[in-house]
Amino acid sequence: MPQPSLRLVLGDQCSASLSALEDLDPARDVVLMMEVRGECTYVPHHPQKIALILSAMRHFARALRARGVRVDHVALDDPANTHSFSGEVARAVARHKPARIVATEPGEWRVRQEMEGWEAAHGLPVEIRDDTRFLADLGFFRRWAQGKKQLRMEFFYREMRRATGFLMQGDKPEGGEWNYDAENRKPLPKGLVPPTPPRFAPDEITHEVMALVTREFPAHFGRLEGFNWPVTAAEAKRALASFITDRLPRFGDYQDALAEGEATLFHSLISTSLNIGLLLPGEVCAAAEEAYRQGRVPLNAAEGFIRQILGWREYVRGLYWFKMPGYGATNALDARRPLPGFYWTGQSGMRCMDAAIGQTRDLAYAHHIQRLMVTGNFALLAGIDPLQVQEWYLAVYADAFEWVELPNTHGMALHADGGIMASKPYAASGAYINRMGNHCGRCRYDVKRATGEGACPFNFLYWDFIARHAEDFAGNPRMAMPLNTFRKMAPEKIAAMRAEAAKFLNATSSLP
Ligand code: FAD
Ligand code: DLZ
Ligand code: SF4
C-alpha cells in the first residue's frame, strides 16, 4: 500500500474547497482532525465558541466520510488525546506513517510557528499551502502595503473592488461613489422592530458536543443554552439567504445603531460561518450584489455590507500577517490599567456597557458598534492594558480568531498600534452613545453631565483621555476639533472631570 499523505483540517477550516484537501486521493490519504484541549483553553473561550467549532468539525468529518474520505478524528474525550496539535500530529504520524503532511496555513501566528517545527520533528516534508478562502492573497496585500506610511482600509478596498469587479461599472464604482457611509448613520426609529434571525435547532451531534463542553469547561465565561449558530455549510447558506432577504435592505441605514433589547438589529450574523469556512467571502459578496442588481436592496446597503467583507475583513487579515509577529505587543498610548472585573460580570451600572457584556455572555455575540464604541471605547478611554483587552475579545466572541480579533482590538478599538490602522482613535463621549441608541434614557447615569452626582463616566473619561494625550495628538488634524474644545475649557472644569475620572477608575478596581 503506498504511503498516505496526512491532510490536516483545523477547527476553523471546515471548507470543502480547503487547499489542504486539493488533490486528495481517497483511496490512499488520511484526513486528520484533532479536538484538543489546548485550543479550547489558550484563552478561556466562550462555551458557544467551543461548541460551534467541535460541532462544525464533527459535521464536516461526517460529510467527508460520506464522500468516501478516510477521516481520523480525535475526540476531545479520547483518553489517549495529548491535547495539543503537535502531540496529535506526532501520534497520527506513528499511526499512519505518511509520506508527507499537507496543511493549509492557519489563522494564527502561534499555530503557524508550531506547524513549521513539524518537518524537523518528524523528518517528513510538511507542505503548508495558502489559505485560498480569502479574496486577496497575502502577496496582494503586501504589494499594496509595502512602502506606505499609512495603511488605510478605504484605499485597499478600492483596489479590491477593481480586482474582483464587485459593484463596478467598467472601471467606475457603481453609482459613482466608492462609499455610501454618509447615509449609514441612523439610529433605530421608535416602532421599527428588526426581524428575528432564523433558528438553527441543535441536532444530535450538537447536543452531544454541548454536553461535552458543559462537562469539560464549567468555569468558562458565557452561557451555552440558546446556542444558535449554523454548524454546516447548508445551515450557513440558509443564514445568508435569510439575511439577504430580511435584513440586508436596511443593513446600511442602521449599521451604526445601538438599541436596548435588540442584540442583532439588521446585522448578518455570518462572521462565525465565514471564519470557520462554512461560507466563502466571494459567495457572500455575490449574493449581496445580486440582490442589489435585482432591485431588492438599495445601493447604500449592498455597498456598506460588501465593504465589510471585501474591505475590512480582507484588510485586517492582510494587516495581521504583514505586521506579525509583534503587532499585538505595542502599547502606543501607554495604557496600563487592569481589565475591570465588570467585563466578566456585566455589572458596571453603565447601561450601555452592561447590555453589551450581558448579551456577549448570553450569545457570544455583540455587533460592531457595541464592540467598538461601547466596550472598546470604554477600554480606550480608561487606558486598559491592550493585552488584557485583546485576551477578553479573543475569549468571549464565537467569531474570534487572532487574525481578525487582534487588528480590530489592538489597532481599531485601542489605537495601541499608534495609528497604523486608524487615522484617529475611535474615542467618544456619552453624547455619541446617546445619539446612536436609547440606553441612556434608562441609565442610572446622566449622559448630559460630565461632573458631579450621576455624571456619565463616558463623559469625564473622554475628557480625561483627551487631557492625557493632548500632546500625542497635537499634530493630528483629525483630532483638531476635540483638542480645540479642550483648550477652550476652563481649567477648573478640566480638573473636576479629571478628579472624577481618577475616583471612578480607582473604584473600578474594587468592583466585581
Ligand atoms: P455584520 O455587521 O453583518 O458585517 C458583515 C461581515 O463583515 C461580518 O460577518 C464580518 O465577516 C465582516 N466584518 C465587518 N466588520 C469587520 C471588521 N472590522 N473586521 C473584519 N471583518 C469585519 N470580527 C470577527 O469576525 N472576529 C473577531 O474576533 C472580531 N473582533 C472584533 C473586535 C473589536 C474590538 C471590534 C471593534 C470588531 C471586531 N470584529 C471581529 C469585527 C466585527 O465587529 C464583527 O465581524 C461583526 O460584529 C460580526 O457580526 P456580523 O456577522 O453580524 O457582522
Ligand atoms: C478555537 C478552536 C477550539 C476551541 N478548538 C479547536 C480544536 O479542538 N481543534 C481544532 O483543530 N481547532 C480548534 N479551534 C480553532 C483553532 O484554535 C484555530 O484553527 C487556530 O487558532 C488557527 O486559527
Ligand atoms: Fe452609557 Fe453614559 Fe448613556 Fe449610561 S448615560 S448608557 S453610561 S453613555
XYZ file of C-alpha atoms in Angstrom, residues 15-359:
345
model
C -14.453 24.046 3.911
C -14.858 21.535 1.083
C -12.576 23.740 -1.048
C -9.758 23.833 1.574
C -6.354 23.892 -0.142
C -5.105 21.032 2.097
C -7.795 18.804 0.548
C -6.961 19.605 -3.082
C -5.589 16.566 -4.976
C -6.697 14.294 -2.105
C -6.694 10.610 -3.048
C -9.483 8.944 -1.038
C -8.012 5.508 -1.678
C -4.697 6.486 -0.094
C -4.835 9.614 2.056
C -5.969 10.286 5.614
C -7.579 13.489 6.860
C -6.619 14.295 10.457
C -8.992 16.329 12.630
C -7.990 16.995 16.249
C -10.206 18.143 19.080
C -7.649 19.340 21.606
C -7.954 20.971 25.000
C -5.040 23.301 24.303
C -7.066 25.096 21.611
C -10.079 25.379 23.917
C -8.142 26.904 26.803
C -5.214 29.012 25.500
C -7.721 31.715 26.273
C -10.891 30.669 28.146
C -13.148 30.558 25.074
C -16.866 31.128 25.435
C -18.645 27.727 25.640
C -20.666 28.600 22.499
C -17.447 29.109 20.557
C -16.047 25.744 21.642
C -19.344 24.013 20.883
C -19.518 25.721 17.487
C -16.039 24.556 16.487
C -16.392 20.993 17.772
C -19.839 20.576 16.237
C -18.735 22.034 12.889
C -15.689 19.714 12.924
C -17.834 16.649 13.612
C -20.328 17.579 10.901
C -17.518 18.231 8.445
C -15.872 14.892 9.251
C -19.209 13.182 8.626
C -19.579 14.936 5.249
C -16.052 13.903 4.219
C -16.667 10.295 5.228
C -19.887 10.306 3.194
C -17.683 11.162 0.176
C -15.538 8.112 0.882
C -12.674 10.019 2.550
C -10.777 8.346 5.397
C -11.013 10.683 8.402
C -9.018 10.163 11.588
C -10.958 12.309 14.049
C -9.502 12.521 17.552
C -12.277 13.277 20.040
C -11.779 15.627 22.986
C -12.618 12.848 25.442
C -10.356 10.233 23.842
C -8.214 9.049 26.798
C -5.093 8.912 24.596
C -5.538 12.529 23.436
C -2.404 14.614 24.146
C -4.483 17.819 23.768
C -2.101 19.727 21.521
C -1.821 19.925 17.735
C 1.838 18.874 17.859
C 1.129 15.923 20.165
C -1.726 14.709 17.967
C 0.246 15.105 14.741
C 3.046 13.043 16.319
C 0.594 10.276 17.269
C -1.005 10.360 13.810
C 2.406 10.118 12.124
C 3.099 6.995 14.191
C -0.340 5.540 13.281
C -0.382 6.267 9.548
C 3.327 6.528 8.599
C 2.590 9.198 5.998
C 4.928 10.232 3.202
C 4.163 13.895 3.898
C 1.930 16.231 5.853
C -0.286 18.662 3.968
C -1.839 21.636 5.786
C -3.491 24.941 4.991
C -1.889 27.941 6.653
C -3.631 28.516 9.977
C -5.318 31.720 11.121
C -2.911 32.424 13.954
C 0.806 33.135 14.046
C 1.398 30.861 17.043
C -0.081 27.854 15.179
C 1.963 28.624 12.055
C 5.125 28.594 14.218
C 4.073 25.257 15.654
C 3.485 23.799 12.169
C 6.874 24.979 10.976
C 8.538 22.774 13.597
C 6.936 19.553 12.339
C 9.260 18.922 9.393
C 12.300 18.665 11.683
C 10.366 16.834 14.408
C 9.133 14.055 12.100
C 11.691 14.016 9.287
C 8.846 14.448 6.780
C 8.020 17.099 4.219
C 5.363 19.468 5.590
C 3.547 21.397 2.890
C 1.794 24.497 4.248
C -0.487 25.722 1.475
C -2.003 29.191 1.059
C -5.439 29.719 2.520
C -7.348 30.318 -0.690
C -10.607 31.012 1.144
C -9.857 34.745 1.120
C -10.391 37.066 -1.835
C -6.919 38.631 -1.567
C -3.812 36.548 -1.220
C -1.207 37.776 1.241
C 1.139 38.819 -1.595
C -1.560 41.171 -2.949
C -1.795 42.888 0.449
C 1.984 43.003 0.871
C 2.480 44.630 -2.533
C -0.211 47.192 -1.716
C 1.156 47.915 1.770
C 4.889 47.915 1.086
C 6.457 51.339 1.491
C 3.193 53.052 2.536
C 3.283 55.174 5.686
C -0.414 54.788 6.296
C -2.423 51.680 5.542
C -5.966 52.959 5.123
C -8.660 50.384 4.575
C -10.590 52.655 2.192
C -7.804 52.614 -0.417
C -7.221 48.881 -0.089
C -10.961 48.382 -0.534
C -10.961 50.307 -3.824
C -8.172 48.062 -5.084
C -10.245 45.058 -4.082
C -13.311 46.410 -5.912
C -11.209 46.863 -9.049
C -9.541 43.448 -8.696
C -12.759 41.491 -8.118
C -15.249 43.591 -10.113
C -17.799 43.651 -7.254
C -20.139 46.663 -7.623
C -18.230 48.076 -10.568
C -19.437 49.642 -13.821
C -16.401 49.133 -16.006
C -13.611 50.864 -14.120
C -16.013 53.116 -12.155
C -17.728 52.315 -8.854
C -21.427 51.507 -9.100
C -23.471 54.691 -8.619
C -20.396 56.926 -8.951
C -19.162 56.728 -5.327
C -16.908 54.178 -3.671
C -18.566 54.545 -0.274
C -22.083 55.490 0.859
C -21.382 55.670 4.590
C -22.795 59.182 4.894
C -26.267 57.529 4.504
C -25.465 54.817 7.038
C -25.532 56.527 10.409
C -29.146 56.416 11.535
C -30.362 55.453 14.990
C -33.192 52.893 15.076
C -36.528 54.778 14.880
C -39.187 54.060 17.511
C -41.569 51.344 16.336
C -39.188 49.705 13.835
C -38.724 46.130 15.024
C -35.808 44.266 13.395
C -36.693 40.820 12.014
C -35.877 37.792 14.175
C -32.897 35.855 12.775
C -33.547 32.219 11.788
C -33.278 29.396 14.298
C -30.806 26.537 13.910
C -32.042 23.888 16.292
C -29.144 21.793 17.644
C -29.144 18.263 16.192
C -27.842 15.131 17.889
C -24.184 15.959 17.169
C -24.518 19.481 18.568
C -26.381 18.235 21.650
C -23.597 15.738 22.299
C -20.946 18.428 21.925
C -22.880 20.801 24.194
C -22.945 18.160 26.930
C -19.196 17.632 26.486
C -18.467 21.368 26.695
C -20.629 21.737 29.809
C -18.714 18.905 31.426
C -15.222 19.941 30.371
C -15.283 23.737 30.662
C -17.669 24.571 33.500
C -15.764 27.682 34.584
C -15.603 29.467 31.230
C -17.488 32.778 30.947
C -20.682 32.507 28.899
C -23.987 30.758 28.554
C -24.333 27.706 26.343
C -28.121 27.307 26.373
C -29.698 29.035 23.432
C -26.822 28.017 21.116
C -27.992 29.057 17.658
C -25.025 29.075 15.271
C -25.006 27.347 11.880
C -22.698 24.311 12.078
C -22.845 23.092 8.465
C -22.408 24.767 5.088
C -26.104 24.125 4.346
C -27.179 25.926 7.521
C -24.801 28.790 6.830
C -26.291 29.213 3.348
C -29.750 29.412 4.936
C -28.480 32.058 7.376
C -27.078 34.093 4.488
C -30.258 33.803 2.407
C -32.450 34.955 5.282
C -30.155 37.918 5.942
C -30.178 38.985 2.288
C -33.974 38.902 2.173
C -34.942 40.154 5.619
C -32.154 42.390 6.935
C -29.790 43.490 4.168
C -32.251 46.066 2.752
C -31.859 48.090 5.966
C -28.348 46.988 6.911
C -26.788 50.236 5.696
C -29.250 52.585 7.371
C -28.907 51.060 10.852
C -25.375 49.691 10.666
C -24.197 52.053 13.433
C -27.310 51.912 15.628
C -27.457 50.737 19.241
C -30.785 49.666 20.706
C -31.935 48.387 24.059
C -33.047 44.745 23.835
C -32.047 44.433 20.156
C -28.927 42.312 20.132
C -28.639 41.779 16.411
C -30.538 44.641 14.682
C -30.026 44.342 10.901
C -26.623 42.643 11.139
C -25.899 39.450 9.237
C -24.543 37.148 11.996
C -22.398 35.405 9.401
C -18.935 36.073 10.869
C -18.768 32.663 12.570
C -19.714 30.896 9.332
C -17.163 32.878 7.314
C -14.397 32.462 9.866
C -14.694 28.696 10.173
C -15.171 28.215 6.454
C -18.858 27.309 6.170
C -19.320 30.290 3.837
C -16.832 31.843 1.439
C -16.492 35.619 1.137
C -16.948 35.536 -2.655
C -20.338 33.842 -2.435
C -21.460 36.310 0.241
C -20.476 39.388 -1.803
C -22.015 37.868 -4.947
C -25.323 37.243 -3.131
C -25.440 40.853 -1.883
C -24.597 42.249 -5.324
C -27.213 40.057 -6.995
C -29.893 41.312 -4.571
C -28.923 44.888 -5.459
C -28.950 44.219 -9.229
C -32.412 42.660 -8.891
C -33.636 45.807 -7.146
C -34.210 44.021 -3.839
C -31.790 46.133 -1.786
C -30.596 49.735 -2.120
C -27.045 50.580 -3.106
C -26.074 52.050 0.294
C -26.943 48.701 1.918
C -25.233 46.479 -0.666
C -22.106 48.650 -0.777
C -21.940 49.050 3.023
C -22.221 45.297 3.513
C -19.820 44.301 0.731
C -17.281 46.787 2.148
C -17.282 44.913 5.473
C -16.303 41.670 3.753
C -14.311 42.726 0.692
C -12.759 45.671 2.525
C -12.481 45.307 6.289
C -12.261 41.540 6.566
C -9.635 41.125 3.850
C -7.753 44.197 5.067
C -7.424 43.067 8.702
C -6.242 39.653 7.609
C -3.580 41.186 5.347
C -2.541 43.609 8.067
C -2.231 40.837 10.671
C 0.170 38.761 8.587
C 2.033 41.845 7.331
C 2.716 43.048 10.884
C 3.177 39.779 12.774
C 4.978 38.874 14.920
C 4.944 41.752 17.313
C 1.843 43.610 16.096
C 0.000 42.964 19.359
C 2.916 43.859 21.606
C 2.933 47.650 21.127
C 1.221 49.953 23.598
C 1.309 53.327 21.859
C -0.914 55.079 24.397
C 0.880 53.538 27.381
C -2.340 52.022 28.735
C -1.643 50.099 31.944
C -4.830 49.620 33.935
C -6.062 46.082 34.551
C -9.304 44.986 32.874
C -12.139 45.787 35.314
C -13.980 42.787 36.710
C -17.274 44.029 35.261
C -16.144 42.891 31.793
C -16.894 39.420 33.163
C -19.951 40.155 35.314
C -21.777 42.789 33.262
C -22.435 44.726 36.453
C -20.818 48.093 35.903
C -24.010 50.098 36.355
C -23.425 51.675 32.930
C -26.435 50.569 30.956
C -24.748 50.539 27.532
C -21.796 48.503 28.866
C -23.919 46.034 30.783
C -26.173 45.469 27.761
C -23.164 44.715 25.544
C -21.465 42.471 28.118
C -24.714 40.716 29.089
C -25.534 39.786 25.516
